Amino acid sequence: MKYIKKNIFKILYATFIVLGLWYLLSFIINKPIIPYPHKVIIYIFSKNIIDIFIHINYSLFRIVTGILFALIIGYPLGILMGFYDRIDKILSPIVYLTYPVPKIALLPIIMLLFGLGNLSKILMIVLIIIFQIILASRDGVKSIENGIYDTFISLGAKKIDFFTDIVFPATISKVLTALRIAVGTTISVLFFTETFGTEHGMGYYIMDSWMRYNYIEMYSGIVILSFLGLFLFILLDFFEFLLCPWNK
C-alpha cells in the first residue's frame, strides 16, 4: 500500500507541474497551435472513447510484443555470453558493431522485407531493445564471482537452483534498468513507424490530426501517448518491486 501511495503522489505532482507549464505556455503563445490543457482533456472524454482505445490497443500490442520477443531472444543469449567466454568473444564484436547503428535508418529495409503491417513495426522495437537486454544480462552474469558456482554445486544444489538463486537476481535488475532506458526510444520509434502503411496506432492518430489541422485532437494523442509511456514505466517499476525486493 505504501508503494502504491508513493507512486500515486509522484504521478500527481508531475502531472500538476506539466499542466501548469502547459497553461503558462498556452497563455503566452495564445494561438490555436497550443490549446489550453482543459480543452484537450474535455476533447479526450467527449470523443468516442472506443475509437481512441482501438489506437491505444494497437500501439500497446506492438510495444508489449516487441519487448517480449526481445526478452525471449536477448536474455538467454546474454546469459550464454556471460557464462561462456568463447560465445562472448564471437558475439560481442557483432553486438558492438550493430548496436550503434540508428535503427530508424533500417526502417525502409525492414518494410521492404516484411511489409507495412505489424511485423515490421514489432521488429523495429525488438531491434531497439534486444541489444540492451543482451549486454545487461551478460554483464549481470559476469558480475557473479567465479567461486560461487563451484561452491553452490558442491553443496548439492542443482543448476536450476543456481539460476533462480544466483543468476536471476544478478541479472534481472540490470535488465529492467535497460528496459526502462529503452522505453522512451521505443515509443519515439513506434510513433514514426505508425505513420507508414497503417490506419491504427497513436502515431497515425497524431499525424492524421496534424494533417487535418485539428490541433486539439493532435494534442489529445500526444497526451495519451505520454500516459502510455507512463504506464510502461510504472509497470517496470512494479516488476522491479516484485522481482527485486533487495532494491527496496
PDB file of C-alpha atoms in Angstrom:
ATOM      1  CA  MET A   1       0.000   0.000   0.000  1.00  0.00           C
ATOM      2  CA  LYS A   2       2.857   2.381   0.839  1.00  0.00           C
ATOM      3  CA  TYR A   3       4.413   1.651  -2.575  1.00  0.00           C
ATOM      4  CA  ILE A   4       1.116   2.460  -4.359  1.00  0.00           C
ATOM      5  CA  LYS A   5       0.584   5.718  -2.436  1.00  0.00           C
ATOM      6  CA  LYS A   6       4.154   6.809  -3.151  1.00  0.00           C
ATOM      7  CA  ASN A   7       3.735   6.275  -6.908  1.00  0.00           C
ATOM      8  CA  ILE A   8       0.325   7.980  -7.000  1.00  0.00           C
ATOM      9  CA  PHE A   9       1.864  11.029  -5.310  1.00  0.00           C
ATOM     10  CA  LYS A  10       4.692  11.125  -7.868  1.00  0.00           C
ATOM     11  CA  ILE A  11       2.242  10.908 -10.769  1.00  0.00           C
ATOM     12  CA  LEU A  12       0.009  13.636  -9.361  1.00  0.00           C
ATOM     13  CA  TYR A  13       2.709  16.190  -8.661  1.00  0.00           C
ATOM     14  CA  ALA A  14       4.386  15.541 -12.038  1.00  0.00           C
ATOM     15  CA  THR A  15       1.019  15.960 -13.785  1.00  0.00           C
ATOM     16  CA  PHE A  16       0.294  19.243 -11.983  1.00  0.00           C
ATOM     17  CA  ILE A  17       3.732  20.653 -12.854  1.00  0.00           C
ATOM     18  CA  VAL A  18       3.347  19.739 -16.552  1.00  0.00           C
ATOM     19  CA  LEU A  19      -0.194  21.161 -16.640  1.00  0.00           C
ATOM     20  CA  GLY A  20       0.991  24.374 -15.005  1.00  0.00           C
ATOM     21  CA  LEU A  21       3.766  24.856 -17.556  1.00  0.00           C
ATOM     22  CA  TRP A  22       1.375  23.964 -20.363  1.00  0.00           C
ATOM     23  CA  TYR A  23      -1.167  26.566 -19.188  1.00  0.00           C
ATOM     24  CA  LEU A  24       1.577  29.176 -18.960  1.00  0.00           C
ATOM     25  CA  LEU A  25       2.817  28.404 -22.483  1.00  0.00           C
ATOM     26  CA  SER A  26      -0.724  28.465 -23.889  1.00  0.00           C
ATOM     27  CA  PHE A  27      -1.329  31.859 -22.259  1.00  0.00           C
ATOM     28  CA  ILE A  28       1.943  33.322 -23.611  1.00  0.00           C
ATOM     29  CA  ILE A  29       1.607  31.961 -27.172  1.00  0.00           C
ATOM     30  CA  ASN A  30      -2.185  32.465 -27.326  1.00  0.00           C
ATOM     31  CA  LYS A  31      -2.599  30.636 -30.638  1.00  0.00           C
ATOM     32  CA  PRO A  32      -4.639  27.538 -31.642  1.00  0.00           C
ATOM     33  CA  ILE A  33      -1.424  25.569 -32.193  1.00  0.00           C
ATOM     34  CA  ILE A  34      -1.041  25.323 -28.389  1.00  0.00           C
ATOM     35  CA  PRO A  35      -4.539  24.839 -26.936  1.00  0.00           C
ATOM     36  CA  TYR A  36      -5.278  25.031 -23.233  1.00  0.00           C
ATOM     37  CA  PRO A  37      -4.969  21.681 -21.397  1.00  0.00           C
ATOM     38  CA  HIS A  38      -8.584  21.627 -20.215  1.00  0.00           C
ATOM     39  CA  LYS A  39      -9.795  21.792 -23.839  1.00  0.00           C
ATOM     40  CA  VAL A  40      -7.667  18.759 -24.690  1.00  0.00           C
ATOM     41  CA  ILE A  41      -8.869  16.818 -21.637  1.00  0.00           C
ATOM     42  CA  ILE A  42     -12.514  17.625 -22.428  1.00  0.00           C
ATOM     43  CA  TYR A  43     -11.952  16.527 -26.024  1.00  0.00           C
ATOM     44  CA  ILE A  44     -10.495  13.167 -24.932  1.00  0.00           C
ATOM     45  CA  PHE A  45     -13.527  12.331 -22.816  1.00  0.00           C
ATOM     46  CA  SER A  46     -16.104  13.830 -25.171  1.00  0.00           C
ATOM     47  CA  LYS A  47     -14.842  11.933 -28.206  1.00  0.00           C
ATOM     48  CA  ASN A  48     -15.867   8.331 -28.835  1.00  0.00           C
ATOM     49  CA  ILE A  49     -13.533   6.673 -26.334  1.00  0.00           C
ATOM     50  CA  ILE A  50     -13.803   3.329 -28.152  1.00  0.00           C
ATOM     51  CA  ASP A  51     -12.143   4.827 -31.244  1.00  0.00           C
ATOM     52  CA  ILE A  52      -9.228   6.092 -29.142  1.00  0.00           C
ATOM     53  CA  PHE A  53      -8.854   2.757 -27.360  1.00  0.00           C
ATOM     54  CA  ILE A  54      -8.544   0.989 -30.718  1.00  0.00           C
ATOM     55  CA  HIS A  55      -5.462   3.101 -31.487  1.00  0.00           C
ATOM     56  CA  ILE A  56      -4.105   2.625 -27.959  1.00  0.00           C
ATOM     57  CA  ASN A  57      -4.538  -1.146 -28.168  1.00  0.00           C
ATOM     58  CA  TYR A  58      -2.654  -1.347 -31.470  1.00  0.00           C
ATOM     59  CA  SER A  59       0.281   0.671 -30.111  1.00  0.00           C
ATOM     60  CA  LEU A  60       0.338  -1.192 -26.796  1.00  0.00           C
ATOM     61  CA  PHE A  61       0.199  -4.555 -28.571  1.00  0.00           C
ATOM     62  CA  ARG A  62       3.189  -3.643 -30.748  1.00  0.00           C
ATOM     63  CA  ILE A  63       5.239  -2.407 -27.794  1.00  0.00           C
ATOM     64  CA  VAL A  64       4.495  -5.334 -25.466  1.00  0.00           C
ATOM     65  CA  THR A  65       5.021  -7.918 -28.220  1.00  0.00           C
ATOM     66  CA  GLY A  66       8.322  -6.322 -29.189  1.00  0.00           C
ATOM     67  CA  ILE A  67       9.514  -6.278 -25.566  1.00  0.00           C
ATOM     68  CA  LEU A  68       8.529  -9.934 -25.045  1.00  0.00           C
ATOM     69  CA  PHE A  69      10.344 -11.102 -28.176  1.00  0.00           C
ATOM     70  CA  ALA A  70      13.418  -9.059 -27.244  1.00  0.00           C
ATOM     71  CA  LEU A  71      13.421 -10.686 -23.793  1.00  0.00           C
ATOM     72  CA  ILE A  72      12.864 -14.207 -25.149  1.00  0.00           C
ATOM     73  CA  ILE A  73      15.785 -13.855 -27.571  1.00  0.00           C
ATOM     74  CA  GLY A  74      18.111 -11.426 -25.788  1.00  0.00           C
ATOM     75  CA  TYR A  75      18.003 -12.646 -22.190  1.00  0.00           C
ATOM     76  CA  PRO A  76      19.133 -16.268 -22.804  1.00  0.00           C
ATOM     77  CA  LEU A  77      21.690 -15.042 -25.343  1.00  0.00           C
ATOM     78  CA  GLY A  78      23.161 -12.599 -22.844  1.00  0.00           C
ATOM     79  CA  ILE A  79      23.350 -15.303 -20.161  1.00  0.00           C
ATOM     80  CA  LEU A  80      25.172 -17.642 -22.555  1.00  0.00           C
ATOM     81  CA  MET A  81      27.623 -14.863 -23.397  1.00  0.00           C
ATOM     82  CA  GLY A  82      28.179 -14.242 -19.706  1.00  0.00           C
ATOM     83  CA  PHE A  83      28.842 -17.910 -18.902  1.00  0.00           C
ATOM     84  CA  TYR A  84      30.894 -18.933 -21.938  1.00  0.00           C
ATOM     85  CA  ASP A  85      33.833 -16.763 -22.973  1.00  0.00           C
ATOM     86  CA  ARG A  86      34.028 -18.374 -26.415  1.00  0.00           C
ATOM     87  CA  ILE A  87      30.439 -17.394 -27.226  1.00  0.00           C
ATOM     88  CA  ASP A  88      31.086 -13.923 -25.814  1.00  0.00           C
ATOM     89  CA  LYS A  89      34.194 -13.462 -27.962  1.00  0.00           C
ATOM     90  CA  ILE A  90      32.265 -14.482 -31.078  1.00  0.00           C
ATOM     91  CA  LEU A  91      29.083 -12.468 -30.483  1.00  0.00           C
ATOM     92  CA  SER A  92      30.338  -9.357 -28.657  1.00  0.00           C
ATOM     93  CA  PRO A  93      32.040  -7.813 -31.731  1.00  0.00           C
ATOM     94  CA  ILE A  94      28.816  -8.339 -33.715  1.00  0.00           C
ATOM     95  CA  VAL A  95      26.754  -6.690 -30.961  1.00  0.00           C
ATOM     96  CA  TYR A  96      29.214  -3.793 -30.616  1.00  0.00           C
ATOM     97  CA  LEU A  97      29.218  -3.245 -34.395  1.00  0.00           C
ATOM     98  CA  THR A  98      25.446  -3.335 -34.915  1.00  0.00           C
ATOM     99  CA  TYR A  99      24.248  -1.748 -31.671  1.00  0.00           C
ATOM    100  CA  PRO A 100      25.228   1.868 -32.565  1.00  0.00           C
ATOM    101  CA  VAL A 101      23.506   1.685 -35.973  1.00  0.00           C
ATOM    102  CA  PRO A 102      20.459   4.030 -35.897  1.00  0.00           C
ATOM    103  CA  LYS A 103      17.561   1.581 -36.002  1.00  0.00           C
ATOM    104  CA  ILE A 104      15.297   4.098 -37.701  1.00  0.00           C
ATOM    105  CA  ALA A 105      17.685   4.005 -40.678  1.00  0.00           C
ATOM    106  CA  LEU A 106      16.821   0.318 -41.095  1.00  0.00           C
ATOM    107  CA  LEU A 107      13.089   1.014 -41.355  1.00  0.00           C
ATOM    108  CA  PRO A 108      12.960   1.179 -45.194  1.00  0.00           C
ATOM    109  CA  ILE A 109      14.816  -2.147 -45.450  1.00  0.00           C
ATOM    110  CA  ILE A 110      12.615  -3.820 -42.848  1.00  0.00           C
ATOM    111  CA  MET A 111       9.443  -2.568 -44.524  1.00  0.00           C
ATOM    112  CA  LEU A 112      10.626  -3.821 -47.908  1.00  0.00           C
ATOM    113  CA  LEU A 113      11.423  -7.244 -46.446  1.00  0.00           C
ATOM    114  CA  PHE A 114       8.478  -7.686 -44.061  1.00  0.00           C
ATOM    115  CA  GLY A 115       5.807  -5.361 -45.410  1.00  0.00           C
ATOM    116  CA  LEU A 116       3.945  -2.461 -43.816  1.00  0.00           C
ATOM    117  CA  GLY A 117       1.989  -4.473 -41.235  1.00  0.00           C
ATOM    118  CA  ASN A 118       2.559  -5.206 -37.567  1.00  0.00           C
ATOM    119  CA  LEU A 119       5.580  -7.444 -38.160  1.00  0.00           C
ATOM    120  CA  SER A 120       7.857  -4.646 -39.370  1.00  0.00           C
ATOM    121  CA  LYS A 121       6.805  -2.348 -36.512  1.00  0.00           C
ATOM    122  CA  ILE A 122       7.326  -5.055 -33.874  1.00  0.00           C
ATOM    123  CA  LEU A 123      10.684  -5.963 -35.393  1.00  0.00           C
ATOM    124  CA  MET A 124      11.822  -2.354 -35.087  1.00  0.00           C
ATOM    125  CA  ILE A 125      11.006  -2.419 -31.368  1.00  0.00           C
ATOM    126  CA  VAL A 126      12.871  -5.713 -30.964  1.00  0.00           C
ATOM    127  CA  LEU A 127      15.950  -4.219 -32.637  1.00  0.00           C
ATOM    128  CA  ILE A 128      15.862  -1.200 -30.321  1.00  0.00           C
ATOM    129  CA  ILE A 129      15.592  -3.215 -27.100  1.00  0.00           C
ATOM    130  CA  ILE A 130      17.395  -6.510 -27.721  1.00  0.00           C
ATOM    131  CA  PHE A 131      20.962  -5.170 -27.669  1.00  0.00           C
ATOM    132  CA  GLN A 132      20.499  -3.517 -24.284  1.00  0.00           C
ATOM    133  CA  ILE A 133      18.977  -6.704 -22.861  1.00  0.00           C
ATOM    134  CA  ILE A 134      21.852  -8.825 -24.210  1.00  0.00           C
ATOM    135  CA  LEU A 135      24.518  -6.573 -22.715  1.00  0.00           C
ATOM    136  CA  ALA A 136      22.683  -6.106 -19.399  1.00  0.00           C
ATOM    137  CA  SER A 137      22.152  -9.834 -18.836  1.00  0.00           C
ATOM    138  CA  ARG A 138      25.718 -10.661 -19.947  1.00  0.00           C
ATOM    139  CA  ASP A 139      27.221  -8.083 -17.580  1.00  0.00           C
ATOM    140  CA  GLY A 140      24.965  -9.339 -14.788  1.00  0.00           C
ATOM    141  CA  VAL A 141      26.310 -12.878 -15.180  1.00  0.00           C
ATOM    142  CA  LYS A 142      29.910 -11.651 -15.367  1.00  0.00           C
ATOM    143  CA  SER A 143      29.425  -9.770 -12.091  1.00  0.00           C
ATOM    144  CA  ILE A 144      28.948 -13.111 -10.283  1.00  0.00           C
ATOM    145  CA  GLU A 145      32.153 -14.158  -8.522  1.00  0.00           C
ATOM    146  CA  ASN A 146      33.865 -17.169 -10.090  1.00  0.00           C
ATOM    147  CA  GLY A 147      33.879 -19.320  -6.968  1.00  0.00           C
ATOM    148  CA  ILE A 148      30.164 -19.025  -6.270  1.00  0.00           C
ATOM    149  CA  TYR A 149      29.134 -21.578  -8.904  1.00  0.00           C
ATOM    150  CA  ASP A 150      31.510 -24.286  -7.665  1.00  0.00           C
ATOM    151  CA  THR A 151      30.559 -23.635  -4.047  1.00  0.00           C
ATOM    152  CA  PHE A 152      26.865 -23.757  -4.880  1.00  0.00           C
ATOM    153  CA  ILE A 153      27.120 -27.036  -6.810  1.00  0.00           C
ATOM    154  CA  SER A 154      29.369 -28.638  -4.163  1.00  0.00           C
ATOM    155  CA  LEU A 155      26.599 -28.068  -1.642  1.00  0.00           C
ATOM    156  CA  GLY A 156      24.327 -30.315  -3.707  1.00  0.00           C
ATOM    157  CA  ALA A 157      22.321 -27.616  -5.444  1.00  0.00           C
ATOM    158  CA  LYS A 158      21.041 -28.202  -8.967  1.00  0.00           C
ATOM    159  CA  LYS A 159      21.802 -25.958 -11.932  1.00  0.00           C
ATOM    160  CA  ILE A 160      18.228 -24.682 -11.957  1.00  0.00           C
ATOM    161  CA  ASP A 161      18.687 -23.625  -8.324  1.00  0.00           C
ATOM    162  CA  PHE A 162      21.836 -21.775  -9.291  1.00  0.00           C
ATOM    163  CA  PHE A 163      19.864 -19.889 -11.935  1.00  0.00           C
ATOM    164  CA  THR A 164      16.924 -18.987  -9.694  1.00  0.00           C
ATOM    165  CA  ASP A 165      19.020 -18.108  -6.628  1.00  0.00           C
ATOM    166  CA  ILE A 166      22.123 -16.537  -8.180  1.00  0.00           C
ATOM    167  CA  VAL A 167      21.870 -15.769 -11.909  1.00  0.00           C
ATOM    168  CA  PHE A 168      18.331 -14.381 -11.982  1.00  0.00           C
ATOM    169  CA  PRO A 169      18.870 -11.957  -9.064  1.00  0.00           C
ATOM    170  CA  ALA A 170      22.196 -10.839 -10.589  1.00  0.00           C
ATOM    171  CA  THR A 171      20.655 -10.073 -13.987  1.00  0.00           C
ATOM    172  CA  ILE A 172      17.002  -9.085 -13.590  1.00  0.00           C
ATOM    173  CA  SER A 173      17.658  -5.677 -12.027  1.00  0.00           C
ATOM    174  CA  LYS A 174      20.076  -4.760 -14.821  1.00  0.00           C
ATOM    175  CA  VAL A 175      17.624  -5.971 -17.482  1.00  0.00           C
ATOM    176  CA  LEU A 176      14.763  -3.930 -16.011  1.00  0.00           C
ATOM    177  CA  THR A 177      17.004  -0.862 -15.937  1.00  0.00           C
ATOM    178  CA  ALA A 178      17.888  -1.452 -19.602  1.00  0.00           C
ATOM    179  CA  LEU A 179      14.191  -1.746 -20.470  1.00  0.00           C
ATOM    180  CA  ARG A 180      13.414   1.443 -18.556  1.00  0.00           C
ATOM    181  CA  ILE A 181      16.051   3.307 -20.568  1.00  0.00           C
ATOM    182  CA  ALA A 182      14.781   1.838 -23.849  1.00  0.00           C
ATOM    183  CA  VAL A 183      11.088   2.647 -23.322  1.00  0.00           C
ATOM    184  CA  GLY A 184      11.396   6.300 -24.374  1.00  0.00           C
ATOM    185  CA  THR A 185      13.242   5.426 -27.573  1.00  0.00           C
ATOM    186  CA  THR A 186      10.784   2.620 -28.261  1.00  0.00           C
ATOM    187  CA  ILE A 187       7.772   4.935 -28.112  1.00  0.00           C
ATOM    188  CA  SER A 188       9.518   7.518 -30.300  1.00  0.00           C
ATOM    189  CA  VAL A 189      10.349   4.970 -32.994  1.00  0.00           C
ATOM    190  CA  LEU A 190       6.898   3.383 -32.761  1.00  0.00           C
ATOM    191  CA  PHE A 191       5.350   6.808 -33.370  1.00  0.00           C
ATOM    192  CA  PHE A 192       7.464   7.152 -36.513  1.00  0.00           C
ATOM    193  CA  THR A 193       6.717   3.651 -37.823  1.00  0.00           C
ATOM    194  CA  GLU A 194       2.968   4.068 -37.253  1.00  0.00           C
ATOM    195  CA  THR A 195       2.896   6.898 -39.762  1.00  0.00           C
ATOM    196  CA  PHE A 196       3.604   4.394 -42.566  1.00  0.00           C
ATOM    197  CA  GLY A 197       1.196   1.852 -44.027  1.00  0.00           C
ATOM    198  CA  THR A 198      -1.332   1.759 -41.186  1.00  0.00           C
ATOM    199  CA  GLU A 199      -4.567   3.364 -40.106  1.00  0.00           C
ATOM    200  CA  HIS A 200      -4.280   2.304 -36.466  1.00  0.00           C
ATOM    201  CA  GLY A 201      -1.946   3.323 -33.678  1.00  0.00           C
ATOM    202  CA  MET A 202      -1.217   6.511 -31.774  1.00  0.00           C
ATOM    203  CA  GLY A 203       1.406   7.593 -34.304  1.00  0.00           C
ATOM    204  CA  TYR A 204      -1.181   7.503 -37.095  1.00  0.00           C
ATOM    205  CA  TYR A 205      -3.765   9.189 -34.834  1.00  0.00           C
ATOM    206  CA  ILE A 206      -1.470  12.140 -34.065  1.00  0.00           C
ATOM    207  CA  MET A 207      -0.193  12.650 -37.615  1.00  0.00           C
ATOM    208  CA  ASP A 208      -3.671  12.338 -39.109  1.00  0.00           C
ATOM    209  CA  SER A 209      -4.905  15.034 -36.729  1.00  0.00           C
ATOM    210  CA  TRP A 210      -1.971  17.273 -37.633  1.00  0.00           C
ATOM    211  CA  MET A 211      -2.644  16.877 -41.361  1.00  0.00           C
ATOM    212  CA  ARG A 212      -6.258  17.951 -40.765  1.00  0.00           C
ATOM    213  CA  TYR A 213      -5.139  20.930 -38.617  1.00  0.00           C
ATOM    214  CA  ASN A 214      -7.108  19.524 -35.693  1.00  0.00           C
ATOM    215  CA  TYR A 215      -4.661  20.645 -33.027  1.00  0.00           C
ATOM    216  CA  ILE A 216      -6.819  19.707 -30.043  1.00  0.00           C
ATOM    217  CA  GLU A 217      -7.123  16.134 -31.337  1.00  0.00           C
ATOM    218  CA  MET A 218      -3.388  16.104 -32.068  1.00  0.00           C
ATOM    219  CA  TYR A 219      -2.579  17.130 -28.505  1.00  0.00           C
ATOM    220  CA  SER A 220      -5.022  14.574 -27.141  1.00  0.00           C
ATOM    221  CA  GLY A 221      -2.999  11.898 -28.962  1.00  0.00           C
ATOM    222  CA  ILE A 222       0.251  13.283 -27.535  1.00  0.00           C
ATOM    223  CA  VAL A 223      -1.224  13.242 -24.013  1.00  0.00           C
ATOM    224  CA  ILE A 224      -2.440   9.663 -24.420  1.00  0.00           C
ATOM    225  CA  LEU A 225       0.957   8.592 -25.792  1.00  0.00           C
ATOM    226  CA  SER A 226       2.638  10.203 -22.770  1.00  0.00           C
ATOM    227  CA  PHE A 227       0.387   8.300 -20.386  1.00  0.00           C
ATOM    228  CA  LEU A 228       1.056   5.118 -22.350  1.00  0.00           C
ATOM    229  CA  GLY A 229       4.760   5.638 -21.655  1.00  0.00           C
ATOM    230  CA  LEU A 230       3.967   6.415 -18.018  1.00  0.00           C
ATOM    231  CA  PHE A 231       2.006   3.170 -17.767  1.00  0.00           C
ATOM    232  CA  LEU A 232       5.003   1.201 -19.097  1.00  0.00           C
ATOM    233  CA  PHE A 233       7.373   2.891 -16.621  1.00  0.00           C
ATOM    234  CA  ILE A 234       5.019   2.127 -13.721  1.00  0.00           C
ATOM    235  CA  LEU A 235       4.723  -1.469 -14.919  1.00  0.00           C
ATOM    236  CA  LEU A 236       8.508  -1.851 -14.970  1.00  0.00           C
ATOM    237  CA  ASP A 237       8.766  -0.293 -11.502  1.00  0.00           C
ATOM    238  CA  PHE A 238       6.119  -2.741 -10.284  1.00  0.00           C
ATOM    239  CA  PHE A 239       8.030  -5.710 -11.710  1.00  0.00           C
ATOM    240  CA  GLU A 240      11.182  -4.441 -10.024  1.00  0.00           C
ATOM    241  CA  PHE A 241       9.251  -4.121  -6.759  1.00  0.00           C
ATOM    242  CA  LEU A 242       8.119  -7.763  -7.072  1.00  0.00           C
ATOM    243  CA  LEU A 243      11.254  -9.362  -8.509  1.00  0.00           C
ATOM    244  CA  CYS A 244      13.962  -7.312  -6.823  1.00  0.00           C
ATOM    245  CA  PRO A 245      12.970  -6.965  -3.149  1.00  0.00           C
ATOM    246  CA  TRP A 246      16.619  -6.243  -2.234  1.00  0.00           C
ATOM    247  CA  ASN A 247      16.306  -2.900  -4.081  1.00  0.00           C
ATOM    248  CA  LYS A 248      13.585  -1.617  -1.747  1.00  0.00           C
TER     249      LYS A 248
END
